[in-house]
Amino acid sequence: MRGRIKVVFCLIVGLILAGTAGVFAQSPYAGETITVAVHAVPHATAVYNFQDQFLEETGIKVKVIEMTADVMYEKYMTEFIGGTGAYDVVQMNPQWLADTSPYLAPLKPLADKEGLDFKLDDLVPKFRDLYCSWLGVWYGMPWDGDVHLLYYRKDIFDKLGIEVPKTWKEYRDTASFLNGWDWDDDGEIEYGCTEYLKKDRMYWWFLDRFACYGGVYFDEDMNPLINTKSGMMALKNMVECLPYMPPGSLGWSYMEVRTALVKGDAAMGKQWTCAHIS
């Protein structure tokens, strides 16, 4: 299927297409191979889990290309602008839709043509509308509903009589108190908090703070509002929390943060909802 320039932005290709496999089972696409570009494992696991089922039910092989978060946008845009047709299906961040939508295939014409029901009413409206469409055009399905939660060591908080922080100042102060000593009696020094600070996605941890301080991206005339009181307060708190994180945290991404939380090396941390899955 290399001849296409348009690609399908479908964030959970296995579930979506395998779930409608009866429509395609006798299609002329049997024997074809589609290339799916996806964030590296663990995210790619969802695609691998449905490869065999998808092949059995549609006759279409799935070639998976894994990428790290820091290169996805650049690779996608290079291929899209060049019209190479390197990818048939892509997983990507929804904030890229303004840039990528000219190169994506809208899904409604496909759904109408093939009589597919994507169960859009089953999706949380905010995720369905904000994550999957641009300027009213539907381009994809959500991989998950990305939200950040505060994970913390409830046993340690209870033992020490610590209240769960409700503000970023309390978060900083709690991290300071729990940093640099063996609060779980395992013979090792623990840290106050952990966050994803690798350059590719650290801005989301900044935005958690920015939004809490009342920040918005732009004013009505689209002038950027990052260099404002809200932005400065968010950045100040982020910098103040850094000394209470494990060494090397400026290079940490999803797996390092998750590992620190699971192993109990850090007392708390903001992370995506999938972090608790073992």
PDB file of C-alpha atoms in Angstrom:
ATOM      1  CA  MET A   1       0.000   0.000   0.000  1.00  0.00           C
ATOM      2  CA  ARG A   2       2.965   2.269  -0.565  1.00  0.00           C
ATOM      3  CA  GLY A   3       1.259   4.243  -3.309  1.00  0.00           C
ATOM      4  CA  ARG A   4      -0.752   6.405  -0.932  1.00  0.00           C
ATOM      5  CA  ILE A   5       0.398   9.790   0.244  1.00  0.00           C
ATOM      6  CA  LYS A   6      -2.438  10.191   2.717  1.00  0.00           C
ATOM      7  CA  VAL A   7      -2.097   8.057   5.828  1.00  0.00           C
ATOM      8  CA  VAL A   8      -4.519   6.939   8.465  1.00  0.00           C
ATOM      9  CA  PHE A   9      -4.091   8.457  11.912  1.00  0.00           C
ATOM     10  CA  CYS A  10      -5.576   5.678  14.003  1.00  0.00           C
ATOM     11  CA  LEU A  11      -4.184   5.393  17.479  1.00  0.00           C
ATOM     12  CA  ILE A  12      -5.200   1.845  18.230  1.00  0.00           C
ATOM     13  CA  VAL A  13      -5.122   0.153  14.879  1.00  0.00           C
ATOM     14  CA  GLY A  14      -5.422  -3.410  16.189  1.00  0.00           C
ATOM     15  CA  LEU A  15      -8.605  -2.835  18.131  1.00  0.00           C
ATOM     16  CA  ILE A  16     -10.224  -0.632  15.544  1.00  0.00           C
ATOM     17  CA  LEU A  17      -9.532  -2.643  12.414  1.00  0.00           C
ATOM     18  CA  ALA A  18      -9.644  -6.129  13.897  1.00  0.00           C
ATOM     19  CA  GLY A  19     -12.956  -5.230  15.471  1.00  0.00           C
ATOM     20  CA  THR A  20     -14.382  -4.549  12.008  1.00  0.00           C
ATOM     21  CA  ALA A  21     -12.558  -7.370  10.288  1.00  0.00           C
ATOM     22  CA  GLY A  22     -15.675  -9.010   8.933  1.00  0.00           C
ATOM     23  CA  VAL A  23     -16.079  -6.163   6.496  1.00  0.00           C
ATOM     24  CA  PHE A  24     -12.596  -6.603   5.066  1.00  0.00           C
ATOM     25  CA  ALA A  25     -12.213 -10.396   5.241  1.00  0.00           C
ATOM     26  CA  GLN A  26     -12.919 -10.917   1.542  1.00  0.00           C
ATOM     27  CA  SER A  27     -11.370  -7.647   0.428  1.00  0.00           C
ATOM     28  CA  PRO A  28      -8.770  -7.305  -2.347  1.00  0.00           C
ATOM     29  CA  TYR A  29      -6.295  -6.220   0.335  1.00  0.00           C
ATOM     30  CA  ALA A  30      -5.592  -9.789   1.451  1.00  0.00           C
ATOM     31  CA  GLY A  31      -1.871 -10.416   1.054  1.00  0.00           C
ATOM     32  CA  GLU A  32      -1.003  -6.748   1.448  1.00  0.00           C
ATOM     33  CA  THR A  33       1.265  -5.319   4.141  1.00  0.00           C
ATOM     34  CA  ILE A  34       0.577  -2.097   5.994  1.00  0.00           C
ATOM     35  CA  THR A  35       3.226  -0.169   7.896  1.00  0.00           C
ATOM     36  CA  VAL A  36       2.274   1.138  11.309  1.00  0.00           C
ATOM     37  CA  ALA A  37       4.489   3.765  12.945  1.00  0.00           C
ATOM     38  CA  VAL A  38       4.093   3.801  16.695  1.00  0.00           C
ATOM     39  CA  HIS A  39       5.764   4.961  19.885  1.00  0.00           C
ATOM     40  CA  ALA A  40       8.224   2.335  21.072  1.00  0.00           C
ATOM     41  CA  VAL A  41       7.289  -0.335  23.621  1.00  0.00           C
ATOM     42  CA  PRO A  42       5.441  -0.284  25.947  1.00  0.00           C
ATOM     43  CA  HIS A  43       3.096   1.758  23.747  1.00  0.00           C
ATOM     44  CA  ALA A  44       3.640  -0.461  20.698  1.00  0.00           C
ATOM     45  CA  THR A  45       2.493  -3.509  22.662  1.00  0.00           C
ATOM     46  CA  ALA A  46      -1.127  -2.817  21.733  1.00  0.00           C
ATOM     47  CA  VAL A  47      -0.290  -3.219  18.045  1.00  0.00           C
ATOM     48  CA  TYR A  48       1.802  -6.349  18.549  1.00  0.00           C
ATOM     49  CA  ASN A  49      -1.013  -7.918  20.565  1.00  0.00           C
ATOM     50  CA  PHE A  50      -3.348  -7.768  17.558  1.00  0.00           C
ATOM     51  CA  GLN A  51      -0.961  -8.493  14.691  1.00  0.00           C
ATOM     52  CA  ASP A  52      -1.823 -12.179  14.396  1.00  0.00           C
ATOM     53  CA  GLN A  53      -5.554 -11.685  14.824  1.00  0.00           C
ATOM     54  CA  PHE A  54      -5.556  -8.904  12.254  1.00  0.00           C
ATOM     55  CA  LEU A  55      -3.679 -11.075   9.742  1.00  0.00           C
ATOM     56  CA  GLU A  56      -6.009 -14.013  10.316  1.00  0.00           C
ATOM     57  CA  GLU A  57      -9.176 -11.979   9.912  1.00  0.00           C
ATOM     58  CA  THR A  58      -8.131  -9.660   7.078  1.00  0.00           C
ATOM     59  CA  GLY A  59      -5.184 -11.298   5.336  1.00  0.00           C
ATOM     60  CA  ILE A  60      -3.194  -8.094   5.849  1.00  0.00           C
ATOM     61  CA  LYS A  61       0.237  -8.211   7.457  1.00  0.00           C
ATOM     62  CA  VAL A  62       1.223  -5.456   9.863  1.00  0.00           C
ATOM     63  CA  LYS A  63       4.776  -4.147   9.821  1.00  0.00           C
ATOM     64  CA  VAL A  64       5.528  -2.198  12.989  1.00  0.00           C
ATOM     65  CA  ILE A  65       8.033   0.652  13.081  1.00  0.00           C
ATOM     66  CA  GLU A  66       8.846   1.734  16.628  1.00  0.00           C
ATOM     67  CA  MET A  67      10.068   5.248  17.355  1.00  0.00           C
ATOM     68  CA  THR A  68      11.085   7.158  20.434  1.00  0.00           C
ATOM     69  CA  ALA A  69       9.116  10.247  21.377  1.00  0.00           C
ATOM     70  CA  ASP A  70      11.919  12.651  20.553  1.00  0.00           C
ATOM     71  CA  VAL A  71      12.054  11.735  16.853  1.00  0.00           C
ATOM     72  CA  MET A  72       8.432  10.972  15.935  1.00  0.00           C
ATOM     73  CA  TYR A  73       7.325  14.432  14.847  1.00  0.00           C
ATOM     74  CA  GLU A  74      10.413  15.098  12.719  1.00  0.00           C
ATOM     75  CA  LYS A  75      10.251  11.685  11.034  1.00  0.00           C
ATOM     76  CA  TYR A  76       6.550  11.978  10.317  1.00  0.00           C
ATOM     77  CA  MET A  77       6.764  15.455   8.826  1.00  0.00           C
ATOM     78  CA  THR A  78       9.788  14.522   6.718  1.00  0.00           C
ATOM     79  CA  GLU A  79       7.922  11.570   5.207  1.00  0.00           C
ATOM     80  CA  PHE A  80       4.638  13.455   4.851  1.00  0.00           C
ATOM     81  CA  ILE A  81       6.116  16.486   3.112  1.00  0.00           C
ATOM     82  CA  GLY A  82       8.246  14.267   0.897  1.00  0.00           C
ATOM     83  CA  GLY A  83       5.194  12.218  -0.091  1.00  0.00           C
ATOM     84  CA  THR A  84       7.094   8.960   0.376  1.00  0.00           C
ATOM     85  CA  GLY A  85       4.140   6.920   1.595  1.00  0.00           C
ATOM     86  CA  ALA A  86       6.401   5.319   4.199  1.00  0.00           C
ATOM     87  CA  TYR A  87       3.593   4.868   6.728  1.00  0.00           C
ATOM     88  CA  ASP A  88       0.019   3.695   6.347  1.00  0.00           C
ATOM     89  CA  VAL A  89      -1.034   4.184   9.962  1.00  0.00           C
ATOM     90  CA  VAL A  90       0.554   6.477  12.539  1.00  0.00           C
ATOM     91  CA  GLN A  91       0.266   6.952  16.254  1.00  0.00           C
ATOM     92  CA  MET A  92       1.007  10.505  17.258  1.00  0.00           C
ATOM     93  CA  ASN A  93       0.390  13.263  19.734  1.00  0.00           C
ATOM     94  CA  PRO A  94      -2.877  15.133  19.154  1.00  0.00           C
ATOM     95  CA  GLN A  95      -1.200  18.530  19.402  1.00  0.00           C
ATOM     96  CA  TRP A  96       0.456  17.786  16.061  1.00  0.00           C
ATOM     97  CA  LEU A  97      -2.837  17.617  14.165  1.00  0.00           C
ATOM     98  CA  ALA A  98      -2.666  21.199  12.931  1.00  0.00           C
ATOM     99  CA  ASP A  99       0.593  20.363  11.143  1.00  0.00           C
ATOM    100  CA  THR A 100      -0.137  16.789  10.102  1.00  0.00           C
ATOM    101  CA  SER A 101      -3.803  16.972   9.085  1.00  0.00           C
ATOM    102  CA  PRO A 102      -3.076  17.954   5.439  1.00  0.00           C
ATOM    103  CA  TYR A 103      -1.346  14.591   5.051  1.00  0.00           C
ATOM    104  CA  LEU A 104      -3.895  12.440   6.903  1.00  0.00           C
ATOM    105  CA  ALA A 105      -6.868  10.585   5.469  1.00  0.00           C
ATOM    106  CA  PRO A 106     -10.184  11.627   7.071  1.00  0.00           C
ATOM    107  CA  LEU A 107     -11.905   8.588   8.549  1.00  0.00           C
ATOM    108  CA  LYS A 108     -15.543   9.486   7.935  1.00  0.00           C
ATOM    109  CA  PRO A 109     -15.430   8.786   4.182  1.00  0.00           C
ATOM    110  CA  LEU A 110     -13.842   5.402   4.931  1.00  0.00           C
ATOM    111  CA  ALA A 111     -16.433   4.617   7.591  1.00  0.00           C
ATOM    112  CA  ASP A 112     -19.289   5.601   5.288  1.00  0.00           C
ATOM    113  CA  LYS A 113     -17.918   3.673   2.311  1.00  0.00           C
ATOM    114  CA  GLU A 114     -17.310   0.450   4.230  1.00  0.00           C
ATOM    115  CA  GLY A 115     -20.291   0.719   6.570  1.00  0.00           C
ATOM    116  CA  LEU A 116     -18.088   0.826   9.665  1.00  0.00           C
ATOM    117  CA  ASP A 117     -19.284   1.831  13.108  1.00  0.00           C
ATOM    118  CA  PHE A 118     -16.400   3.207  15.166  1.00  0.00           C
ATOM    119  CA  LYS A 119     -18.622   3.607  18.260  1.00  0.00           C
ATOM    120  CA  LEU A 120     -17.709   7.268  18.595  1.00  0.00           C
ATOM    121  CA  ASP A 121     -20.476   7.816  21.138  1.00  0.00           C
ATOM    122  CA  ASP A 122     -18.642   5.443  23.496  1.00  0.00           C
ATOM    123  CA  LEU A 123     -15.696   7.829  23.720  1.00  0.00           C
ATOM    124  CA  VAL A 124     -15.352  10.576  26.300  1.00  0.00           C
ATOM    125  CA  PRO A 125     -16.282  13.689  24.281  1.00  0.00           C
ATOM    126  CA  LYS A 126     -13.207  15.720  25.250  1.00  0.00           C
ATOM    127  CA  PHE A 127     -10.853  12.957  24.150  1.00  0.00           C
ATOM    128  CA  ARG A 128     -12.866  12.182  21.023  1.00  0.00           C
ATOM    129  CA  ASP A 129     -13.154  15.795  19.871  1.00  0.00           C
ATOM    130  CA  LEU A 130      -9.851  17.303  21.018  1.00  0.00           C
ATOM    131  CA  TYR A 131      -7.587  14.323  20.356  1.00  0.00           C
ATOM    132  CA  CYS A 132      -9.005  13.013  17.113  1.00  0.00           C
ATOM    133  CA  SER A 133     -10.189  15.879  14.937  1.00  0.00           C
ATOM    134  CA  TRP A 134      -9.008  19.186  13.557  1.00  0.00           C
ATOM    135  CA  LEU A 135     -11.253  21.956  12.209  1.00  0.00           C
ATOM    136  CA  GLY A 136     -14.211  19.612  12.460  1.00  0.00           C
ATOM    137  CA  VAL A 137     -12.630  16.788  10.440  1.00  0.00           C
ATOM    138  CA  TRP A 138     -12.264  13.377  12.108  1.00  0.00           C
ATOM    139  CA  TYR A 139      -8.818  11.830  11.592  1.00  0.00           C
ATOM    140  CA  GLY A 140      -8.260   9.163  14.228  1.00  0.00           C
ATOM    141  CA  MET A 141      -9.142   7.225  17.336  1.00  0.00           C
ATOM    142  CA  PRO A 142      -7.690   7.744  20.813  1.00  0.00           C
ATOM    143  CA  TRP A 143      -4.991   5.417  22.055  1.00  0.00           C
ATOM    144  CA  ASP A 144      -5.928   6.326  25.598  1.00  0.00           C
ATOM    145  CA  GLY A 145      -7.259   9.239  27.599  1.00  0.00           C
ATOM    146  CA  ASP A 146      -4.061  10.939  28.647  1.00  0.00           C
ATOM    147  CA  VAL A 147      -4.245  12.539  32.072  1.00  0.00           C
ATOM    148  CA  HIS A 148      -1.623  12.998  34.750  1.00  0.00           C
ATOM    149  CA  LEU A 149      -2.148  11.629  38.242  1.00  0.00           C
ATOM    150  CA  LEU A 150      -0.127  12.186  41.389  1.00  0.00           C
ATOM    151  CA  TYR A 151       1.294   8.843  42.476  1.00  0.00           C
ATOM    152  CA  TYR A 152       2.597   8.711  46.021  1.00  0.00           C
ATOM    153  CA  ARG A 153       3.704   6.239  48.693  1.00  0.00           C
ATOM    154  CA  LYS A 154       0.544   6.046  50.770  1.00  0.00           C
ATOM    155  CA  ASP A 155       2.200   3.816  53.350  1.00  0.00           C
ATOM    156  CA  ILE A 156       4.988   6.324  53.932  1.00  0.00           C
ATOM    157  CA  PHE A 157       2.659   9.318  53.953  1.00  0.00           C
ATOM    158  CA  ASP A 158       0.432   7.571  56.502  1.00  0.00           C
ATOM    159  CA  LYS A 159       3.350   6.457  58.669  1.00  0.00           C
ATOM    160  CA  LEU A 160       4.833   9.946  58.777  1.00  0.00           C
ATOM    161  CA  GLY A 161       1.508  11.760  59.038  1.00  0.00           C
ATOM    162  CA  ILE A 162       2.054  13.666  55.788  1.00  0.00           C
ATOM    163  CA  GLU A 163      -0.882  15.237  53.972  1.00  0.00           C
ATOM    164  CA  VAL A 164      -1.120  14.635  50.231  1.00  0.00           C
ATOM    165  CA  PRO A 165      -0.087  17.934  48.565  1.00  0.00           C
ATOM    166  CA  LYS A 166      -2.907  19.940  47.049  1.00  0.00           C
ATOM    167  CA  THR A 167      -0.843  22.815  45.633  1.00  0.00           C
ATOM    168  CA  TRP A 168       2.479  23.016  43.840  1.00  0.00           C
ATOM    169  CA  LYS A 169       4.001  24.779  46.827  1.00  0.00           C
ATOM    170  CA  GLU A 170       2.921  21.878  49.042  1.00  0.00           C
ATOM    171  CA  TYR A 171       4.286  19.458  46.448  1.00  0.00           C
ATOM    172  CA  ARG A 172       7.680  21.178  46.551  1.00  0.00           C
ATOM    173  CA  ASP A 173       7.746  21.315  50.350  1.00  0.00           C
ATOM    174  CA  THR A 174       6.724  17.662  50.686  1.00  0.00           C
ATOM    175  CA  ALA A 175       9.393  16.617  48.189  1.00  0.00           C
ATOM    176  CA  SER A 176      11.953  18.590  50.161  1.00  0.00           C
ATOM    177  CA  PHE A 177      10.995  16.870  53.414  1.00  0.00           C
ATOM    178  CA  LEU A 178      11.114  13.368  51.913  1.00  0.00           C
ATOM    179  CA  ASN A 179      14.331  13.853  49.973  1.00  0.00           C
ATOM    180  CA  GLY A 180      17.714  12.430  50.867  1.00  0.00           C
ATOM    181  CA  TRP A 181      16.956   9.935  53.625  1.00  0.00           C
ATOM    182  CA  ASP A 182      15.889   6.318  54.055  1.00  0.00           C
ATOM    183  CA  TRP A 183      12.197   6.726  54.841  1.00  0.00           C
ATOM    184  CA  ASP A 184      11.282   3.150  53.913  1.00  0.00           C
ATOM    185  CA  ASP A 185      14.098   1.503  55.908  1.00  0.00           C
ATOM    186  CA  ASP A 186      15.503  -0.428  52.953  1.00  0.00           C
ATOM    187  CA  GLY A 187      19.057   0.710  53.577  1.00  0.00           C
ATOM    188  CA  GLU A 188      19.065   3.112  50.613  1.00  0.00           C
ATOM    189  CA  ILE A 189      18.603   6.850  50.309  1.00  0.00           C
ATOM    190  CA  GLU A 190      15.304   7.839  48.705  1.00  0.00           C
ATOM    191  CA  TYR A 191      14.160  10.968  46.871  1.00  0.00           C
ATOM    192  CA  GLY A 192      11.276  13.357  47.239  1.00  0.00           C
ATOM    193  CA  CYS A 193       9.726  13.221  43.778  1.00  0.00           C
ATOM    194  CA  THR A 194      10.263  12.163  40.173  1.00  0.00           C
ATOM    195  CA  GLU A 195       9.148  13.670  36.864  1.00  0.00           C
ATOM    196  CA  TYR A 196       9.634  13.235  33.126  1.00  0.00           C
ATOM    197  CA  LEU A 197      12.216  15.919  32.327  1.00  0.00           C
ATOM    198  CA  LYS A 198      13.719  14.675  29.075  1.00  0.00           C
ATOM    199  CA  LYS A 199      13.448  17.443  26.505  1.00  0.00           C
ATOM    200  CA  ASP A 200      10.965  15.706  24.196  1.00  0.00           C
ATOM    201  CA  ARG A 201       8.011  15.800  26.614  1.00  0.00           C
ATOM    202  CA  MET A 202       9.014  17.700  29.700  1.00  0.00           C
ATOM    203  CA  TYR A 203       6.731  20.523  28.638  1.00  0.00           C
ATOM    204  CA  TRP A 204       3.726  18.507  29.811  1.00  0.00           C
ATOM    205  CA  TRP A 205       5.081  18.601  33.363  1.00  0.00           C
ATOM    206  CA  PHE A 206       5.529  22.329  32.923  1.00  0.00           C
ATOM    207  CA  LEU A 207       1.960  22.629  31.637  1.00  0.00           C
ATOM    208  CA  ASP A 208       0.592  20.867  34.737  1.00  0.00           C
ATOM    209  CA  ARG A 209       1.939  23.769  36.734  1.00  0.00           C
ATOM    210  CA  PHE A 210       1.214  26.432  34.121  1.00  0.00           C
ATOM    211  CA  ALA A 211      -2.492  25.558  34.036  1.00  0.00           C
ATOM    212  CA  CYS A 212      -2.745  25.503  37.831  1.00  0.00           C
ATOM    213  CA  TYR A 213      -1.320  29.012  37.954  1.00  0.00           C
ATOM    214  CA  GLY A 214      -3.964  30.192  35.493  1.00  0.00           C
ATOM    215  CA  GLY A 215      -1.856  30.034  32.365  1.00  0.00           C
ATOM    216  CA  VAL A 216      -3.190  29.793  28.818  1.00  0.00           C
ATOM    217  CA  TYR A 217      -1.139  29.452  25.642  1.00  0.00           C
ATOM    218  CA  PHE A 218      -2.260  32.555  23.740  1.00  0.00           C
ATOM    219  CA  ASP A 219      -4.425  35.627  24.058  1.00  0.00           C
ATOM    220  CA  GLU A 220      -7.306  36.339  21.666  1.00  0.00           C
ATOM    221  CA  ASP A 221      -4.867  37.735  19.094  1.00  0.00           C
ATOM    222  CA  MET A 222      -2.665  34.614  19.331  1.00  0.00           C
ATOM    223  CA  ASN A 223       0.153  36.373  21.141  1.00  0.00           C
ATOM    224  CA  PRO A 224       2.030  33.797  23.242  1.00  0.00           C
ATOM    225  CA  LEU A 225       1.459  33.991  26.990  1.00  0.00           C
ATOM    226  CA  ILE A 226       4.244  31.747  28.234  1.00  0.00           C
ATOM    227  CA  ASN A 227       6.426  34.652  29.379  1.00  0.00           C
ATOM    228  CA  THR A 228       3.853  35.788  31.933  1.00  0.00           C
ATOM    229  CA  LYS A 229       3.449  35.566  35.687  1.00  0.00           C
ATOM    230  CA  SER A 230       1.791  32.155  35.304  1.00  0.00           C
ATOM    231  CA  GLY A 231       4.625  30.877  33.150  1.00  0.00           C
ATOM    232  CA  MET A 232       7.310  32.214  35.453  1.00  0.00           C
ATOM    233  CA  MET A 233       5.662  30.733  38.543  1.00  0.00           C
ATOM    234  CA  ALA A 234       5.361  27.363  36.819  1.00  0.00           C
ATOM    235  CA  LEU A 235       8.994  27.354  35.727  1.00  0.00           C
ATOM    236  CA  LYS A 236      10.179  28.541  39.152  1.00  0.00           C
ATOM    237  CA  ASN A 237       8.390  25.694  40.911  1.00  0.00           C
ATOM    238  CA  MET A 238       9.715  23.175  38.415  1.00  0.00           C
ATOM    239  CA  VAL A 239      13.294  24.326  38.988  1.00  0.00           C
ATOM    240  CA  GLU A 240      12.801  24.364  42.755  1.00  0.00           C
ATOM    241  CA  CYS A 241      11.664  20.722  42.700  1.00  0.00           C
ATOM    242  CA  LEU A 242      14.645  19.483  40.676  1.00  0.00           C
ATOM    243  CA  PRO A 243      17.040  19.078  43.668  1.00  0.00           C
ATOM    244  CA  TYR A 244      14.573  16.628  45.216  1.00  0.00           C
ATOM    245  CA  MET A 245      14.608  14.262  42.241  1.00  0.00           C
ATOM    246  CA  PRO A 246      16.969  11.323  41.599  1.00  0.00           C
ATOM    247  CA  PRO A 247      20.315  12.074  39.902  1.00  0.00           C
ATOM    248  CA  GLY A 248      20.081  12.256  36.119  1.00  0.00           C
ATOM    249  CA  SER A 249      16.405  13.242  36.130  1.00  0.00           C
ATOM    250  CA  LEU A 250      16.904  15.836  33.391  1.00  0.00           C
ATOM    251  CA  GLY A 251      17.346  12.921  30.993  1.00  0.00           C
ATOM    252  CA  TRP A 252      14.493  10.828  32.333  1.00  0.00           C
ATOM    253  CA  SER A 253      11.465   9.797  30.296  1.00  0.00           C
ATOM    254  CA  TYR A 254       8.427   7.594  30.913  1.00  0.00           C
ATOM    255  CA  MET A 255      10.139   4.338  31.866  1.00  0.00           C
ATOM    256  CA  GLU A 256      12.671   5.875  34.260  1.00  0.00           C
ATOM    257  CA  VAL A 257       9.938   7.755  36.103  1.00  0.00           C
ATOM    258  CA  ARG A 258       7.730   4.678  36.232  1.00  0.00           C
ATOM    259  CA  THR A 259      10.606   2.540  37.523  1.00  0.00           C
ATOM    260  CA  ALA A 260      11.436   5.032  40.272  1.00  0.00           C
ATOM    261  CA  LEU A 261       7.823   5.007  41.432  1.00  0.00           C
ATOM    262  CA  VAL A 262       7.408   1.233  41.254  1.00  0.00           C
ATOM    263  CA  LYS A 263      10.698   0.539  43.055  1.00  0.00           C
ATOM    264  CA  GLY A 264       9.952   3.100  45.739  1.00  0.00           C
ATOM    265  CA  ASP A 265      12.998   5.219  44.972  1.00  0.00           C
ATOM    266  CA  ALA A 266      10.846   8.360  44.951  1.00  0.00           C
ATOM    267  CA  ALA A 267       8.066   9.268  47.353  1.00  0.00           C
ATOM    268  CA  MET A 268       5.760  10.705  44.703  1.00  0.00           C
ATOM    269  CA  GLY A 269       5.527  11.843  41.120  1.00  0.00           C
ATOM    270  CA  LYS A 270       3.189  12.978  38.373  1.00  0.00           C
ATOM    271  CA  GLN A 271       2.712  10.366  35.677  1.00  0.00           C
ATOM    272  CA  TRP A 272       0.225   9.100  33.126  1.00  0.00           C
ATOM    273  CA  THR A 273      -2.554   6.762  34.194  1.00  0.00           C
ATOM    274  CA  CYS A 274      -0.866   3.771  32.563  1.00  0.00           C
ATOM    275  CA  ALA A 275       2.054   4.016  34.997  1.00  0.00           C
ATOM    276  CA  HIS A 276       0.386   1.654  37.475  1.00  0.00           C
ATOM    277  CA  ILE A 277       0.191  -1.214  34.977  1.00  0.00           C
ATOM    278  CA  SER A 278       2.780  -3.870  35.782  1.00  0.00           C
TER     279      SER A 278
END
